[in-house]
């Protein structure tokens, strides 16, 4: 009787470089933490004191208002610009291209400076017929305050970048989707809202999330307007008054890190929501499990679930349907 072959005893391949590199990284991280904690110049007691200061918290609130307000305006403008660039009207395409070219080609700080000087450049604003009678006249200083100048400056600049992101997302959708919806009698506006945009969100959301995080930090430049209530200016003013600029810079950095972390969490859930069906079959549940399946990933689909998943139940030897 022939003896059975001896079983192979596999051993993991030794990787000493991996452990050495991990040890080096841990040592460097420990040194960085030690340098932060033990350095008296950071004045951590002052950091903790001003982290909850009323002026600092108010600066955080104004920073959030500028961030989300400018992003909301920018998203609306970006969709309009992207649609204009994708349209057939040469005038609209040219206007959208010029807008994107101008606002992407000039620094945001320079644009904010001009917004701060808007009342000097145009002391009065009017509505009426060009080169004709004026129906309404406004004083620019009364209408466009420092806050509105900062908000509009940030929004108009951001819209140019988001327009290209939205255009790329719309281009990622198969044209056959719009053609099928048009064949069903849907109007172009409804096709955009109900068919194209929901599918394009998978491409639009990740870079838009990055732009939102970038906008959060760009608000520190509105001092060029000047708008003096946001976080960076508030902490800098306190640091100059107390002759402790470093601890107050740390306060601002900690608040920015906290808000950025929350935005990243929100971005993660948005990406997972709009990425359903595009991530290798995972739809929010564990891969390999059908809705209503047991812990082992096996189960029987109901008739409605089977029809919705397969489209038909006829002549499918792999589909088990409950009556």
Coordinates of C-alpha atoms in Angstrom, one line a residue:
X1 CA 0.0 0.0 0.0
X2 CA 1.5 3.3 -1.1
X3 CA 2.0 5.8 1.7
X4 CA 0.4 9.2 1.4
X5 CA 2.6 12.1 0.6
X6 CA 3.6 14.3 3.5
X7 CA 1.6 17.4 3.9
X8 CA 3.3 20.7 3.0
X9 CA 4.0 22.9 5.9
X10 CA 4.1 26.4 4.5
X11 CA 5.9 29.0 6.4
X12 CA 5.5 32.7 6.0
X13 CA 8.2 34.5 4.1
X14 CA 10.3 36.5 6.5
X15 CA 10.2 40.2 6.0
X16 CA 12.6 41.9 8.3
X17 CA 12.5 45.1 6.4
X18 CA 8.8 45.6 7.2
X19 CA 9.4 45.3 10.9
X20 CA 12.5 47.5 10.8
X21 CA 10.6 50.3 8.9
X22 CA 7.7 50.0 11.3
X23 CA 10.0 50.4 14.2
X24 CA 11.7 53.5 12.6
X25 CA 8.3 55.1 12.0
X26 CA 7.2 54.5 15.6
X27 CA 10.4 56.0 16.9
X28 CA 10.0 59.0 14.7
X29 CA 6.3 59.4 15.8
X30 CA 7.3 59.1 19.4
X31 CA 10.0 61.8 19.0
X32 CA 7.5 64.1 17.3
X33 CA 4.9 63.7 20.1
X34 CA 7.6 64.3 22.7
X35 CA 8.8 67.4 20.9
X36 CA 5.2 68.8 20.9
X37 CA 4.3 67.9 24.5
X38 CA 7.6 68.8 26.2
X39 CA 8.3 72.1 24.4
X40 CA 7.3 74.9 26.7
X41 CA 7.1 77.4 23.8
X42 CA 3.7 75.8 22.8
X43 CA 2.2 76.9 26.1
X44 CA -0.5 74.1 26.2
X45 CA -2.1 75.7 29.2
X46 CA -2.8 78.8 27.1
X47 CA -4.0 76.6 24.2
X48 CA -6.5 74.9 26.4
X49 CA -7.6 78.3 27.8
X50 CA -8.3 79.9 24.5
X51 CA -9.6 76.8 22.7
X52 CA -13.0 77.5 24.3
X53 CA -12.8 81.3 24.2
X54 CA -15.9 83.1 23.1
X55 CA -14.1 85.1 20.3
X56 CA -12.5 81.9 19.0
X57 CA -15.8 80.0 19.0
X58 CA -17.5 82.9 17.2
X59 CA -14.7 82.8 14.6
X60 CA -15.4 79.1 14.1
X61 CA -19.0 79.8 13.5
X62 CA -18.3 82.6 10.9
X63 CA -15.7 80.3 9.2
X64 CA -18.4 77.6 8.9
X65 CA -20.9 80.1 7.5
X66 CA -18.4 81.3 4.9
X67 CA -17.5 77.8 4.0
X68 CA -21.0 76.3 3.5
X69 CA -22.5 79.5 2.2
X70 CA -19.9 79.9 -0.5
X71 CA -20.0 76.2 -1.4
X72 CA -23.8 76.3 -1.8
X73 CA -23.6 79.3 -4.1
X74 CA -20.7 77.8 -6.0
X75 CA -22.5 74.4 -6.5
X76 CA -25.5 76.2 -8.1
X77 CA -23.3 78.3 -10.4
X78 CA -21.1 75.3 -11.2
X79 CA -24.1 73.3 -12.5
X80 CA -25.2 76.2 -14.6
X81 CA -21.7 76.7 -16.0
X82 CA -21.3 72.9 -16.7
X83 CA -24.7 72.8 -18.5
X84 CA -23.8 75.9 -20.5
X85 CA -20.5 74.4 -21.6
X86 CA -22.2 71.1 -22.7
X87 CA -24.9 72.9 -24.6
X88 CA -25.1 73.8 -28.3
X89 CA -25.4 77.6 -27.9
X90 CA -22.1 79.1 -28.9
X91 CA -22.7 82.3 -26.8
X92 CA -23.4 80.3 -23.6
X93 CA -20.4 78.1 -24.2
X94 CA -18.2 81.1 -24.8
X95 CA -19.4 82.9 -21.7
X96 CA -18.9 79.8 -19.5
X97 CA -15.5 79.2 -20.9
X98 CA -14.4 82.8 -20.3
X99 CA -15.8 82.7 -16.7
X100 CA -13.8 79.5 -15.9
X101 CA -10.7 80.8 -17.6
X102 CA -10.8 84.1 -15.7
X103 CA -11.5 82.9 -12.2
X104 CA -9.2 79.9 -12.5
X105 CA -6.4 82.1 -13.9
X106 CA -6.3 84.7 -11.2
X107 CA -5.3 84.2 -7.5
X108 CA -8.1 84.1 -5.0
X109 CA -6.3 86.6 -2.8
X110 CA -6.2 89.1 -5.7
X111 CA -9.9 88.6 -6.4
X112 CA -10.8 89.1 -2.7
X113 CA -8.7 92.4 -2.7
X114 CA -10.8 93.7 -5.6
X115 CA -14.0 92.6 -3.8
X116 CA -12.8 94.7 -0.9
X117 CA -12.3 97.7 -3.2
X118 CA -15.7 97.3 -4.9
X119 CA -17.1 100.3 -3.2
X120 CA -14.2 102.4 -4.4
X121 CA -14.4 101.1 -8.0
X122 CA -18.2 101.4 -8.2
X123 CA -19.5 103.7 -5.5
X124 CA -23.1 103.1 -6.7
X125 CA -25.0 100.3 -8.3
X126 CA -28.0 100.6 -10.5
X127 CA -30.6 98.6 -12.3
X128 CA -31.9 99.9 -15.6
X129 CA -31.4 100.0 -19.3
X130 CA -27.7 100.0 -20.4
X131 CA -26.8 103.5 -21.6
X132 CA -30.4 104.5 -20.7
X133 CA -32.6 105.3 -17.7
X134 CA -31.8 103.9 -14.3
X135 CA -34.8 102.4 -12.3
X136 CA -33.1 101.5 -9.0
X137 CA -29.9 103.0 -7.5
X138 CA -28.0 101.5 -4.5
X139 CA -25.0 102.7 -2.6
X140 CA -22.4 99.9 -3.0
X141 CA -21.1 100.3 0.6
X142 CA -24.6 99.7 2.0
X143 CA -25.4 96.7 -0.2
X144 CA -22.1 94.8 -0.4
X145 CA -20.7 94.7 3.2
X146 CA -17.5 93.0 4.1
X147 CA -19.3 89.7 4.8
X148 CA -21.1 89.6 1.4
X149 CA -17.9 90.6 -0.4
X150 CA -16.0 87.7 1.2
X151 CA -18.9 85.3 0.5
X152 CA -19.3 86.3 -3.1
X153 CA -15.5 86.4 -3.7
X154 CA -15.1 82.8 -2.4
X155 CA -18.2 81.5 -4.2
X156 CA -17.4 83.0 -7.6
X157 CA -13.9 81.6 -7.5
X158 CA -14.9 78.2 -6.3
X159 CA -17.6 77.9 -9.0
X160 CA -15.0 77.9 -11.7
X161 CA -13.3 74.8 -10.2
X162 CA -16.5 73.0 -9.4
X163 CA -17.8 73.6 -12.9
X164 CA -15.1 71.4 -14.3
X165 CA -15.8 68.8 -11.7
X166 CA -19.5 68.8 -12.6
X167 CA -18.8 68.7 -16.3
X168 CA -16.5 65.7 -15.8
X169 CA -19.3 64.0 -13.8
X170 CA -21.9 64.6 -16.4
X171 CA -19.6 63.4 -19.1
X172 CA -19.1 60.1 -17.2
X173 CA -22.8 59.1 -17.7
X174 CA -23.5 57.0 -20.7
X175 CA -25.3 59.2 -23.3
X176 CA -27.7 56.3 -23.9
X177 CA -29.3 57.1 -20.5
X178 CA -30.4 60.5 -21.7
X179 CA -31.5 59.2 -25.1
X180 CA -33.6 56.5 -23.4
X181 CA -35.2 59.1 -21.1
X182 CA -35.8 61.4 -24.1
X183 CA -37.5 58.6 -25.9
X184 CA -39.9 58.2 -23.0
X185 CA -40.9 61.9 -23.5
X186 CA -38.9 63.5 -20.6
X187 CA -37.8 67.1 -21.0
X188 CA -34.1 68.0 -20.8
X189 CA -34.4 69.6 -17.4
X190 CA -36.1 66.6 -15.9
X191 CA -33.5 64.3 -17.6
X192 CA -30.7 66.3 -16.0
X193 CA -32.3 66.2 -12.5
X194 CA -33.7 62.6 -12.5
X195 CA -31.4 60.6 -14.7
X196 CA -28.0 62.2 -15.4
X197 CA -27.1 64.0 -12.1
X198 CA -27.9 61.1 -9.7
X199 CA -25.5 58.9 -11.7
X200 CA -22.9 61.6 -12.1
X201 CA -22.8 62.2 -8.3
X202 CA -20.6 59.2 -7.9
X203 CA -17.9 61.1 -9.8
X204 CA -18.8 64.6 -8.5
X205 CA -18.9 63.9 -4.7
X206 CA -15.2 62.9 -4.0
X207 CA -13.6 66.0 -5.5
X208 CA -16.4 68.3 -4.3
X209 CA -15.7 67.0 -0.7
X210 CA -12.0 67.9 -1.2
X211 CA -13.0 71.3 -2.5
X212 CA -15.1 71.9 0.6
X213 CA -12.2 71.0 2.9
X214 CA -10.0 73.3 0.8
X215 CA -12.6 76.1 1.1
X216 CA -12.6 75.8 4.8
X217 CA -9.0 76.8 4.9
X218 CA -9.3 79.3 2.1
X219 CA -11.6 81.4 4.3
X220 CA -8.5 82.4 6.2
X221 CA -7.7 84.7 3.2
X222 CA -10.8 86.9 3.6
X223 CA -8.7 89.4 5.6
X224 CA -8.0 90.8 2.1
X225 CA -11.6 92.1 2.0
X226 CA -11.2 92.8 4.9
X227 CA -13.5 90.5 7.0
X228 CA -12.2 90.2 10.5
X229 CA -14.5 87.8 12.3
X230 CA -13.3 84.4 10.9
X231 CA -11.1 82.0 12.9
X232 CA -7.6 82.8 11.6
X233 CA -7.9 86.5 12.1
X234 CA -9.6 86.1 15.5
X235 CA -6.8 83.9 16.9
X236 CA -4.1 86.1 15.3
X237 CA -5.6 89.2 17.0
X238 CA -5.6 87.5 20.4
X239 CA -2.1 86.3 19.9
X240 CA -0.9 89.8 19.0
X241 CA -2.7 91.3 22.0
X242 CA -1.3 88.7 24.5
X243 CA 2.1 88.5 22.8
X244 CA 1.6 84.7 22.5
X245 CA 1.2 84.0 18.7
X246 CA 2.3 80.4 18.8
X247 CA -0.4 79.0 21.2
X248 CA -3.1 80.9 19.3
X249 CA -1.9 79.5 16.0
X250 CA -2.1 76.0 17.6
X251 CA -5.7 76.8 18.7
X252 CA -6.7 77.7 15.1
X253 CA -4.9 74.5 13.8
X254 CA -6.8 72.3 16.3
X255 CA -10.1 73.8 15.3
X256 CA -9.4 73.4 11.6
X257 CA -8.3 69.7 12.2
X258 CA -11.5 69.0 14.1
X259 CA -13.8 70.5 11.4
X260 CA -11.8 68.8 8.6
X261 CA -12.2 65.4 10.4
X262 CA -16.0 65.9 10.6
X263 CA -16.1 66.8 6.9
X264 CA -14.1 63.8 5.9
X265 CA -16.5 61.5 7.8
X266 CA -19.5 63.1 6.0
X267 CA -17.7 62.8 2.7
X268 CA -17.1 59.1 3.4
X269 CA -20.8 58.4 3.9
X270 CA -21.8 60.5 0.9
X271 CA -19.3 58.5 -1.3
X272 CA -20.7 55.2 0.0
X273 CA -24.3 56.4 -0.6
X274 CA -23.7 57.5 -4.2
X275 CA -21.3 54.6 -4.9
X276 CA -23.9 51.9 -4.4
X277 CA -23.8 49.4 -7.2
X278 CA -20.4 50.6 -8.5
X279 CA -18.1 49.1 -5.9
X280 CA -17.9 45.5 -7.0
X281 CA -21.4 44.4 -6.1
X282 CA -21.4 45.9 -2.6
X283 CA -24.5 47.9 -1.9
X284 CA -24.1 48.9 1.7
X285 CA -24.4 45.3 3.0
X286 CA -21.7 42.7 3.3
X287 CA -20.6 41.4 -0.1
X288 CA -22.0 38.0 -1.0
X289 CA -25.3 38.5 0.9
X290 CA -28.7 39.1 -0.6
X291 CA -31.2 41.3 1.2
X292 CA -32.8 39.1 3.9
X293 CA -30.1 36.5 3.7
X294 CA -28.8 34.8 6.8
X295 CA -25.4 35.3 8.5
X296 CA -23.7 32.8 6.1
X297 CA -24.6 34.8 3.1
X298 CA -27.2 32.2 1.9
X299 CA -30.8 32.7 1.7
X300 CA -33.8 32.8 -0.6
X301 CA -35.1 35.9 -2.4
X302 CA -38.7 36.8 -2.2
X303 CA -40.5 37.0 -5.6
X304 CA -40.4 40.8 -5.6
X305 CA -36.7 40.9 -4.7
X306 CA -35.9 38.3 -7.4
X307 CA -37.9 40.1 -10.1
X308 CA -36.2 43.4 -9.1
X309 CA -32.7 41.9 -9.1
X310 CA -32.9 39.7 -12.2
X311 CA -35.7 41.3 -14.2
X312 CA -37.3 37.9 -14.8
X313 CA -37.6 34.5 -13.1
X314 CA -38.1 32.4 -16.2
X315 CA -35.5 29.9 -17.3
X316 CA -33.0 30.8 -14.6
X317 CA -31.6 27.7 -13.1
X318 CA -29.6 29.6 -10.4
X319 CA -32.5 31.6 -9.0
X320 CA -34.6 30.1 -6.3
X321 CA -37.9 31.9 -5.7
X322 CA -40.2 31.5 -2.8
X323 CA -43.9 31.2 -3.7

